[in-house]
Each structure stands twice: as C-alpha cells, then as structure tokens.
Amino acid sequence: MSLRQLLLRLPCYLGASGPRRGPLDTIASVVSWRGQSSRSPAHWNQVVSEAEKIVGYPTSFMSLRCLLSDELSNIAMQVRKLVGTQHPLLTTARGLVHDSQNNLQLRGLVVLLISKAAGPSSVNASCQSYDMVSGIYSCQRSLAEITELIHTALLVHRGIVNLDELQSSDGPLKDMQFGNKIAILSGDFLLANACNGLALLQNTKVVELLASALMDLVQGVYHENSNSAKENHITDDIGILTWKEQTFLSHGALLAKSCQAAMELAKHDAEVQDMAFQYGKHMAMSHKINSDLQPFIKEKTSDSLTFNLNSAPVVLHQEFLGRDLWIKQIREAQRKGRLDYAKLRETIKAGKGVTSAIDLCRYHGNKALEALESFPPSEARTALENIVFAVTRFS
C-alpha cells in the first residue's frame, strides 16, 4: 500500500509584595467549571463520529487527492525498505493509520466545525458566490486540508533521528541515515503541497496567518528539543507560564490561527475572528494537557511507560515543590544512571501537580466555551462544546 493510500485511509482509523501565591491560586479563583452537558457523548470516539456527520464528510482528508500527486507513491516504495529497522518514521506511519484516539483529524475537524458554526458573514456578502456544502465554503474545506497537511508534515519531520546520539541497540547507521532522508523528503513534500494549496486560496491574510503558525511550530519544537536533551536526567527550571508560552507555539498556534483564517475566508469581522482564535488556542491547550495527564491518570499503566519531564503535571509538581526538592526526587528515582519512571510517577501523583494540571485543563476548556458564546446556537457549536467536554472529562 502506498503512503498516499495510507493517508487517504486515515479517516477510517482515525509581581506584588506579600505572601507567595501558588501557580494556580488565580486560576482557582476564577474557574467555574460547567460540568458535563447532558447532551455531551461519553466517549471521545463518539464525539468525533457525531461531529463528522455535521460537517458532511468523515474528515477533510477525504479530499487529499486534490493536493497530493502520484509522486508520493514513489516515496512509499522507499518507506517499505525501512520495514524491519528501528527508525521512528515507521512508528509515525503506523500512528497515522491506526489513530485509535482520533487525535490526528482533530485540527481539520475543528476548522470545519467552527466554519459551519459561524456561517456566512452577515455584513459582507462578497463570498456568497463561493461553493458551499453542508454550510461550509469550499475554500474553508481546503483550509482544513492544509491544516492537517502541515500537522502531518510536522509529525513526519519529528521522526528524524539525531545520528550523533545513536546507540548500538538502535540498529545499523545506514538504516537511520536512509530513514532520515525519507522523513525529510516526505515531510517536505507535504509542506510543499500545503503551500501550493495556500496560494490557490488567493488570500494574503490567510497565507500570512498559516505562515506565522508554521514559524511558531518550528520555534516551539526547537524549545522542546532543547529541553528534552536533559530529559533522562534533570529538566530545565521552567515555570508554568513559560511552559504555556512554549506549548502554544508547538501545539496551539496552528489550530488557533487556522480557526481565525477560516473566519477570514468567510469575511467575518475582527471580533468573530478573535473568538475563533481564542477557541482554537484554548481547545489545543486543553487537549495537550489532557495528553500530558494520561500517564498519571490511567488505571493500568506499565512500569516501563515513560513520560515527558517537561509535561504539564511535572512542571506544576516542580513549581509547587521547589527546584531543590525536585532535583532530589529525580536523583532518588535514578538506578544505575537510568531514571525509574514508575517510581517517579508515583512520587508526582502523591503531590499537587496532577490535580493542578486537571484544574488547568478545565480552565482552558472553560475559556474555549466562553469563546463560543458569540456564535449562534447550532449543531456545529454543540459539537465544538462536546469536544471540550470530552477533552476535560476525567472520571
């Protein structure tokens, strides 16, 4: 099966003086969580399935053939040569196909939903001649495809191996070198098609928004890589505010600016564009925190399961605990130079980091819901609300 076919099958799988305040004291004073809506589905897969019906297509990837050419099948033939090696590009490819959590299609789906929730502009009728299917302009569907292309390209590029850090257990050097070439080539091909699709939209502001989102992604990934260099030992001393800034760049900017761009394509005013941006931003932040929490809240967790030492629960744990005690806990969890993640996970769960991360996740979820209040009631708006409820549901 070609890589093109794999991508097309994705939807089927898919400070003031005074006493020191805690990092979430202010948040706790303003959060008023709205709880579970009686209309909100119990499971994430059901939320995605119902949302897909509203926008008229299982996912925007159904139209990817408009952006991709048969050239990608040649890359797929080369990817098959990596079978049997340990190059992470294979793991990325498997993740693209077997997306059991339906996370990969989230960005494009949200862009389509918010496009339908906003509808056409009531003050500018210049785009009413555009093709519209299920309440969504064709250019907005193209934008959703472009958003997913950029995100997929980033995932592929993240599969590039640092050859300077290879160990004998990673396999032959020639396999890693070949895998890196394929990852760079295929990722660049997706980005090139995304840029071509942007040009076809013929909207300079949308091009500017998506270009700045891509710049934010690169900057955010750079920060992540600079921190993860010490991940198995002692992490950088970053607070939750710095974490939020970096996370917005690497995980929030693309969705936020894509939502804003969708409003621009429908000629909505600046206020509506800002509300769409705020929803995308806080939805993405909430989704990322939920992902960071999974190793700490799953009922059954393998002792060998690792987690990012710069994830939200860990950063909050360190901020509550203090730098010196955090370093001590890291050292106590080390065995023969390797970190015992199971022991460290239990230590973090015993502190305030996990519960504070849940509060922070719900805070961003609440902010996303507030942004939706400016949109008229509709099935699409309800679907956007249900996505927030599902992401912030901890039971």
Short mmCIF file of C-alpha atoms in Angstrom, two decimals:
data_model
loop_
_atom_site.label_atom_id
_atom_site.label_comp_id
_atom_site.label_asym_id
_atom_site.label_seq_id
_atom_site.Cartn_x
_atom_site.Cartn_y
_atom_site.Cartn_z
CA MET A 1 0.00 0.00 0.00
CA SER A 2 1.37 3.41 -0.94
CA LEU A 3 1.83 6.20 1.57
CA ARG A 4 -0.76 8.14 -0.40
CA GLN A 5 -3.28 5.35 0.20
CA LEU A 6 -2.35 5.26 3.88
CA LEU A 7 -3.08 8.96 4.18
CA LEU A 8 -6.36 8.62 2.33
CA ARG A 9 -7.42 5.85 4.71
CA LEU A 10 -6.70 7.96 7.79
CA PRO A 11 -10.36 8.88 8.43
CA CYS A 12 -11.29 5.28 8.61
CA TYR A 13 -8.97 4.83 11.60
CA LEU A 14 -8.94 7.52 12.69
CA GLY A 15 5.00 40.72 40.86
CA ALA A 16 3.39 42.33 44.01
CA SER A 17 4.66 42.06 47.56
CA GLY A 18 3.10 39.74 50.08
CA PRO A 19 2.99 36.00 50.64
CA ARG A 20 3.96 33.76 47.73
CA ARG A 21 0.98 32.56 45.74
CA GLY A 22 0.76 29.15 44.16
CA PRO A 23 0.82 28.90 40.38
CA LEU A 24 -2.91 28.12 40.22
CA ASP A 25 -4.24 30.37 43.01
CA THR A 26 -5.52 32.90 40.48
CA ILE A 27 -6.95 30.20 38.25
CA ALA A 28 -8.80 28.58 41.14
CA SER A 29 -10.43 31.90 41.98
CA VAL A 30 -11.94 32.38 38.51
CA VAL A 31 -12.67 28.84 37.32
CA SER A 32 -16.31 27.85 37.49
CA TRP A 33 -16.43 24.56 35.64
CA ARG A 34 -19.69 23.95 33.88
CA GLY A 35 -19.55 20.19 34.24
CA GLN A 36 -20.76 17.58 31.82
CA SER A 37 -23.55 18.53 29.47
CA SER A 38 -26.38 16.03 29.34
CA ARG A 39 -26.01 16.16 25.56
CA SER A 40 -22.27 15.50 25.56
CA PRO A 41 -21.23 11.99 24.47
CA ALA A 42 -19.47 9.78 26.98
CA HIS A 43 -16.56 8.78 24.78
CA TRP A 44 -14.14 10.66 22.55
CA ASN A 45 -14.72 8.43 19.53
CA GLN A 46 -18.44 9.13 19.69
CA VAL A 47 -17.79 12.87 19.88
CA VAL A 48 -15.66 12.72 16.74
CA SER A 49 -18.13 10.49 14.91
CA GLU A 50 -21.07 12.83 15.61
CA ALA A 51 -19.01 15.89 14.64
CA GLU A 52 -18.02 14.32 11.32
CA LYS A 53 -21.67 13.82 10.40
CA ILE A 54 -22.36 17.51 10.99
CA VAL A 55 -19.67 18.76 8.61
CA GLY A 56 -20.74 16.41 5.83
CA TYR A 57 -17.56 14.38 5.43
CA PRO A 58 -15.80 11.81 7.67
CA THR A 59 -12.79 14.16 7.61
CA SER A 60 -11.17 16.66 5.29
CA PHE A 61 -8.55 14.02 4.40
CA MET A 62 -11.20 12.60 2.03
CA SER A 63 -10.20 15.31 -0.44
CA LEU A 64 -6.44 14.98 -0.05
CA ARG A 65 -6.13 13.64 -3.60
CA CYS A 66 -6.68 17.24 -4.71
CA LEU A 67 -3.41 18.21 -3.05
CA LEU A 68 -1.28 15.07 -3.44
CA SER A 69 0.12 13.54 -6.61
CA ASP A 70 1.32 10.08 -7.52
CA GLU A 71 4.86 11.15 -6.72
CA LEU A 72 4.20 10.18 -3.11
CA SER A 73 3.79 6.54 -4.13
CA ASN A 74 7.47 6.53 -5.05
CA ILE A 75 8.29 7.66 -1.52
CA ALA A 76 6.08 4.88 -0.16
CA MET A 77 8.14 2.31 -2.03
CA GLN A 78 11.22 3.62 -0.26
CA VAL A 79 9.47 3.63 3.12
CA ARG A 80 8.81 -0.10 2.72
CA LYS A 81 12.58 -0.63 2.76
CA LEU A 82 12.57 0.54 6.38
CA VAL A 83 10.43 -2.39 7.50
CA GLY A 84 12.48 -4.41 9.98
CA THR A 85 14.52 -1.43 11.12
CA GLN A 86 14.00 0.67 14.25
CA HIS A 87 13.65 4.02 12.54
CA PRO A 88 10.88 6.10 14.22
CA LEU A 89 9.38 7.01 10.81
CA LEU A 90 7.75 3.56 10.84
CA THR A 91 6.15 4.31 14.20
CA THR A 92 4.88 7.61 12.81
CA ALA A 93 3.40 5.84 9.77
CA ARG A 94 1.65 3.29 11.98
CA GLY A 95 0.32 6.10 14.14
CA LEU A 96 -1.08 7.87 11.08
CA VAL A 97 -3.07 4.77 10.13
CA HIS A 98 -4.04 3.31 13.50
CA ASP A 99 -5.18 6.53 15.17
CA SER A 100 -7.27 4.90 17.89
CA GLN A 101 -7.67 8.17 19.80
CA ASN A 102 -8.84 10.13 16.73
CA ASN A 103 -6.37 12.88 17.55
CA LEU A 104 -4.82 13.42 14.11
CA GLN A 105 -8.02 14.53 12.42
CA LEU A 106 -8.95 16.87 15.26
CA ARG A 107 -7.48 20.06 13.79
CA GLY A 108 -9.16 19.83 10.42
CA LEU A 109 -12.42 18.75 12.02
CA VAL A 110 -12.43 21.75 14.38
CA VAL A 111 -11.75 24.12 11.46
CA LEU A 112 -14.75 22.68 9.60
CA LEU A 113 -17.00 22.83 12.67
CA ILE A 114 -16.17 26.41 13.55
CA SER A 115 -16.64 27.39 9.90
CA LYS A 116 -20.14 25.95 9.97
CA ALA A 117 -20.90 27.38 13.43
CA ALA A 118 -20.03 30.91 12.26
CA GLY A 119 -21.77 30.57 8.91
CA PRO A 120 -21.54 33.26 6.22
CA SER A 121 -20.84 36.86 7.18
CA SER A 122 -23.96 38.95 7.76
CA VAL A 123 -22.23 42.21 6.84
CA ASN A 124 -20.09 41.16 3.87
CA ALA A 125 -21.73 39.25 1.03
CA SER A 126 -18.68 39.18 -1.25
CA CYS A 127 -18.11 35.44 -0.73
CA GLN A 128 -21.69 34.28 -1.21
CA SER A 129 -20.85 33.21 -4.75
CA TYR A 130 -18.44 30.56 -3.40
CA ASP A 131 -19.45 26.90 -3.43
CA MET A 132 -20.96 25.80 -0.12
CA VAL A 133 -21.59 22.22 1.03
CA SER A 134 -23.23 21.47 4.39
CA GLY A 135 -22.88 25.12 5.38
CA ILE A 136 -19.12 25.26 4.74
CA TYR A 137 -17.39 27.08 1.89
CA SER A 138 -15.12 25.01 -0.36
CA CYS A 139 -12.20 27.31 0.47
CA GLN A 140 -12.72 26.56 4.18
CA ARG A 141 -12.59 22.83 3.45
CA SER A 142 -9.35 23.38 1.56
CA LEU A 143 -8.02 25.26 4.59
CA ALA A 144 -8.88 22.29 6.84
CA GLU A 145 -6.94 20.01 4.50
CA ILE A 146 -3.97 22.37 4.54
CA THR A 147 -4.03 22.48 8.34
CA GLU A 148 -3.89 18.68 8.51
CA LEU A 149 -1.15 18.56 5.86
CA ILE A 150 1.04 20.90 7.92
CA HIS A 151 0.42 18.93 11.10
CA THR A 152 1.16 15.61 9.38
CA ALA A 153 4.35 17.01 7.84
CA LEU A 154 5.49 18.08 11.29
CA LEU A 155 4.87 14.58 12.66
CA VAL A 156 6.91 13.09 9.83
CA HIS A 157 9.77 15.52 10.36
CA ARG A 158 9.78 14.72 14.07
CA GLY A 159 10.75 11.19 13.08
CA ILE A 160 14.22 12.38 12.08
CA VAL A 161 16.89 10.71 14.22
CA ASN A 162 19.84 12.56 15.75
CA LEU A 163 22.67 10.44 14.38
CA ASP A 164 25.11 11.83 16.96
CA GLU A 165 23.12 10.17 19.75
CA LEU A 166 22.74 6.71 18.18
CA GLN A 167 23.44 3.65 20.31
CA SER A 168 24.26 0.13 19.18
CA SER A 169 20.76 -1.01 20.17
CA ASP A 170 19.23 1.42 17.65
CA GLY A 171 20.39 -0.63 14.69
CA PRO A 172 22.74 -0.02 11.77
CA LEU A 173 23.75 3.55 10.97
CA LYS A 174 22.86 3.16 7.28
CA ASP A 175 19.23 2.35 8.18
CA MET A 176 18.93 5.50 10.27
CA GLN A 177 20.54 7.62 7.55
CA PHE A 178 18.19 6.24 4.90
CA GLY A 179 15.16 6.72 7.15
CA ASN A 180 16.13 10.33 7.79
CA LYS A 181 16.31 11.02 4.05
CA ILE A 182 12.83 9.58 3.53
CA ALA A 183 11.41 11.52 6.51
CA ILE A 184 12.83 14.79 5.21
CA LEU A 185 11.67 14.13 1.64
CA SER A 186 8.11 13.08 2.53
CA GLY A 187 7.66 15.85 5.12
CA ASP A 188 8.89 18.48 2.69
CA PHE A 189 6.57 17.10 0.01
CA LEU A 190 3.56 17.52 2.29
CA LEU A 191 4.62 21.06 3.21
CA ALA A 192 5.13 21.95 -0.44
CA ASN A 193 1.59 20.80 -1.26
CA ALA A 194 0.26 22.76 1.72
CA CYS A 195 1.98 25.90 0.41
CA ASN A 196 0.54 25.29 -3.04
CA GLY A 197 -2.93 24.92 -1.54
CA LEU A 198 -2.49 28.16 0.39
CA ALA A 199 -1.57 30.00 -2.80
CA LEU A 200 -4.71 28.71 -4.50
CA LEU A 201 -6.85 30.29 -1.77
CA GLN A 202 -5.71 33.70 -3.08
CA ASN A 203 -5.99 35.39 0.31
CA THR A 204 -2.84 37.11 1.54
CA LYS A 205 -4.03 37.39 5.15
CA VAL A 206 -4.73 33.64 5.32
CA VAL A 207 -1.29 32.94 3.85
CA GLU A 208 0.25 35.23 6.46
CA LEU A 209 -1.64 33.53 9.30
CA LEU A 210 -0.65 30.00 8.27
CA ALA A 211 2.94 31.03 7.55
CA SER A 212 3.23 32.55 11.03
CA ALA A 213 1.70 29.37 12.50
CA LEU A 214 4.36 27.30 10.76
CA MET A 215 7.04 29.63 12.15
CA ASP A 216 5.55 29.19 15.64
CA LEU A 217 5.63 25.41 15.23
CA VAL A 218 9.31 25.42 14.34
CA GLN A 219 10.14 27.70 17.26
CA GLY A 220 8.08 25.58 19.67
CA VAL A 221 9.69 22.33 18.56
CA TYR A 222 13.11 23.95 18.96
CA HIS A 223 12.29 24.79 22.58
CA GLU A 224 11.03 21.23 23.17
CA ASN A 225 14.18 19.68 21.72
CA SER A 226 16.46 21.96 23.72
CA ASN A 227 14.68 20.88 26.91
CA SER A 228 14.43 17.17 26.08
CA ALA A 229 18.20 16.92 25.70
CA LYS A 230 18.34 16.53 29.50
CA GLU A 231 15.06 14.64 29.81
CA ASN A 232 16.55 11.48 31.31
CA HIS A 233 18.37 13.44 33.98
CA ILE A 234 17.28 16.85 35.27
CA THR A 235 14.93 19.10 33.33
CA ASP A 236 15.27 22.82 32.88
CA ASP A 237 13.84 25.04 35.58
CA ILE A 238 10.79 26.33 33.71
CA GLY A 239 7.60 27.59 35.34
CA ILE A 240 4.06 27.00 34.18
CA LEU A 241 3.86 30.40 32.44
CA THR A 242 6.92 29.58 30.32
CA TRP A 243 5.50 26.13 29.65
CA LYS A 244 2.23 27.63 28.41
CA GLU A 245 4.07 30.02 26.09
CA GLN A 246 6.15 27.23 24.57
CA THR A 247 3.19 24.85 24.33
CA PHE A 248 1.10 27.41 22.50
CA LEU A 249 3.83 27.70 19.89
CA SER A 250 4.23 23.96 19.35
CA HIS A 251 0.64 22.78 19.84
CA GLY A 252 -1.78 25.71 19.88
CA ALA A 253 -0.75 28.19 17.20
CA LEU A 254 -1.69 26.06 14.19
CA LEU A 255 -5.24 25.35 15.35
CA ALA A 256 -5.82 28.88 16.68
CA LYS A 257 -4.65 30.61 13.51
CA SER A 258 -6.41 28.11 11.26
CA CYS A 259 -9.70 28.87 13.03
CA GLN A 260 -9.05 32.58 12.58
CA ALA A 261 -8.18 32.04 8.92
CA ALA A 262 -11.46 30.18 8.38
CA MET A 263 -13.32 33.26 9.60
CA GLU A 264 -11.26 35.47 7.32
CA LEU A 265 -12.20 33.34 4.32
CA ALA A 266 -15.88 33.89 5.15
CA LYS A 267 -15.25 37.65 5.52
CA HIS A 268 -16.18 37.82 9.21
CA ASP A 269 -15.12 40.86 11.21
CA ALA A 270 -12.17 41.07 13.59
CA GLU A 271 -14.26 40.27 16.68
CA VAL A 272 -15.52 36.97 15.28
CA GLN A 273 -12.02 36.11 14.07
CA ASP A 274 -10.64 36.73 17.56
CA MET A 275 -13.27 34.48 19.18
CA ALA A 276 -12.40 31.71 16.72
CA PHE A 277 -8.72 32.21 17.53
CA GLN A 278 -9.43 32.00 21.27
CA TYR A 279 -11.41 28.80 20.88
CA GLY A 280 -8.66 27.16 18.83
CA LYS A 281 -5.98 28.31 21.27
CA HIS A 282 -7.66 27.13 24.47
CA MET A 283 -9.00 23.95 22.90
CA ALA A 284 -5.49 23.00 21.77
CA MET A 285 -4.01 23.83 25.18
CA SER A 286 -6.64 21.76 26.95
CA HIS A 287 -6.07 18.85 24.56
CA LYS A 288 -2.29 18.97 25.15
CA ILE A 289 -2.67 18.99 28.94
CA ASN A 290 -5.09 16.06 28.71
CA SER A 291 -2.46 14.17 26.70
CA ASP A 292 0.22 15.01 29.29
CA LEU A 293 -2.01 13.70 32.06
CA GLN A 294 -2.61 10.25 30.57
CA PRO A 295 0.45 8.51 32.11
CA PHE A 296 -0.70 9.70 35.55
CA ILE A 297 -4.44 9.02 35.42
CA LYS A 298 -4.73 5.74 33.51
CA GLU A 299 -5.90 2.90 35.73
CA LYS A 300 -3.50 0.41 34.18
CA THR A 301 -0.04 1.80 33.48
CA SER A 302 3.04 -0.22 32.59
CA ASP A 303 6.02 0.29 34.86
CA SER A 304 8.15 0.81 31.76
CA LEU A 305 5.94 3.63 30.45
CA THR A 306 7.92 6.85 30.16
CA PHE A 307 6.63 10.41 30.20
CA ASN A 308 7.95 13.82 29.32
CA LEU A 309 9.71 15.53 32.21
CA ASN A 310 8.57 18.84 30.72
CA SER A 311 4.88 17.90 30.64
CA ALA A 312 2.27 19.97 32.47
CA PRO A 313 1.85 17.76 35.59
CA VAL A 314 5.63 17.55 36.05
CA VAL A 315 6.20 21.29 35.58
CA LEU A 316 3.44 22.08 38.08
CA HIS A 317 4.80 19.49 40.52
CA GLN A 318 8.23 21.11 40.33
CA GLU A 319 6.74 24.59 40.76
CA PHE A 320 4.87 23.57 43.91
CA LEU A 321 7.76 21.56 45.29
CA GLY A 322 10.67 23.87 44.57
CA ARG A 323 13.72 23.29 42.41
CA ASP A 324 15.97 21.77 45.07
CA LEU A 325 13.48 19.14 46.25
CA TRP A 326 12.61 18.30 42.64
CA ILE A 327 16.27 17.60 41.83
CA LYS A 328 16.46 15.41 44.94
CA GLN A 329 13.44 13.39 43.83
CA ILE A 330 14.95 12.95 40.36
CA ARG A 331 18.16 11.58 41.86
CA GLU A 332 16.29 9.26 44.21
CA ALA A 333 14.44 7.80 41.22
CA GLN A 334 17.63 7.00 39.32
CA ARG A 335 19.01 3.48 39.18
CA LYS A 336 22.43 2.87 37.72
CA GLY A 337 22.24 6.12 35.82
CA ARG A 338 18.76 5.42 34.39
CA LEU A 339 15.54 7.02 35.53
CA ASP A 340 12.92 4.81 37.18
CA TYR A 341 9.79 6.33 35.64
CA ALA A 342 7.42 4.13 37.64
CA LYS A 343 8.85 5.37 40.96
CA LEU A 344 8.96 8.99 39.81
CA ARG A 345 5.38 8.77 38.52
CA GLU A 346 4.12 7.65 41.93
CA THR A 347 6.06 10.47 43.57
CA ILE A 348 4.46 13.05 41.27
CA LYS A 349 0.98 11.57 41.76
CA ALA A 350 1.41 11.99 45.52
CA GLY A 351 1.95 15.73 45.07
CA LYS A 352 -0.24 18.52 43.71
CA GLY A 353 0.98 18.50 40.10
CA VAL A 354 -1.61 16.10 38.69
CA THR A 355 -4.67 17.69 40.31
CA SER A 356 -3.40 21.15 39.38
CA ALA A 357 -2.92 20.04 35.76
CA ILE A 358 -6.53 18.79 35.71
CA ASP A 359 -7.65 22.20 37.00
CA LEU A 360 -5.56 23.91 34.32
CA CYS A 361 -7.04 21.67 31.62
CA ARG A 362 -10.55 22.61 32.72
CA TYR A 363 -9.60 26.26 32.93
CA HIS A 364 -8.60 26.30 29.27
CA GLY A 365 -11.71 24.28 28.44
CA ASN A 366 -13.84 26.90 30.16
CA LYS A 367 -12.12 29.68 28.19
CA ALA A 368 -12.83 27.79 24.96
CA LEU A 369 -16.51 27.55 25.87
CA GLU A 370 -16.62 31.27 26.62
CA ALA A 371 -15.28 32.00 23.13
CA LEU A 372 -18.17 30.03 21.63
CA GLU A 373 -20.79 32.21 23.32
CA SER A 374 -20.55 34.75 20.49
CA PHE A 375 -21.60 32.10 17.95
CA PRO A 376 -25.31 31.41 17.36
CA PRO A 377 -26.73 28.13 18.74
CA SER A 378 -26.37 25.29 16.23
CA GLU A 379 -25.37 21.64 15.85
CA ALA A 380 -21.85 22.70 14.94
CA ARG A 381 -21.48 24.85 18.05
CA THR A 382 -22.81 21.98 20.20
CA ALA A 383 -20.25 19.66 18.61
CA LEU A 384 -17.46 22.12 19.43
CA GLU A 385 -18.70 22.26 23.02
CA ASN A 386 -18.84 18.45 23.20
CA ILE A 387 -15.23 18.24 22.06
CA VAL A 388 -14.27 20.46 25.00
CA PHE A 389 -16.36 18.37 27.40
CA ALA A 390 -14.69 15.18 26.16
CA VAL A 391 -11.16 16.59 26.47
CA THR A 392 -11.78 17.89 30.01
CA ARG A 393 -13.61 14.79 31.22
CA PHE A 394 -11.70 12.99 33.98
CA SER A 395 -13.51 10.12 35.63
#
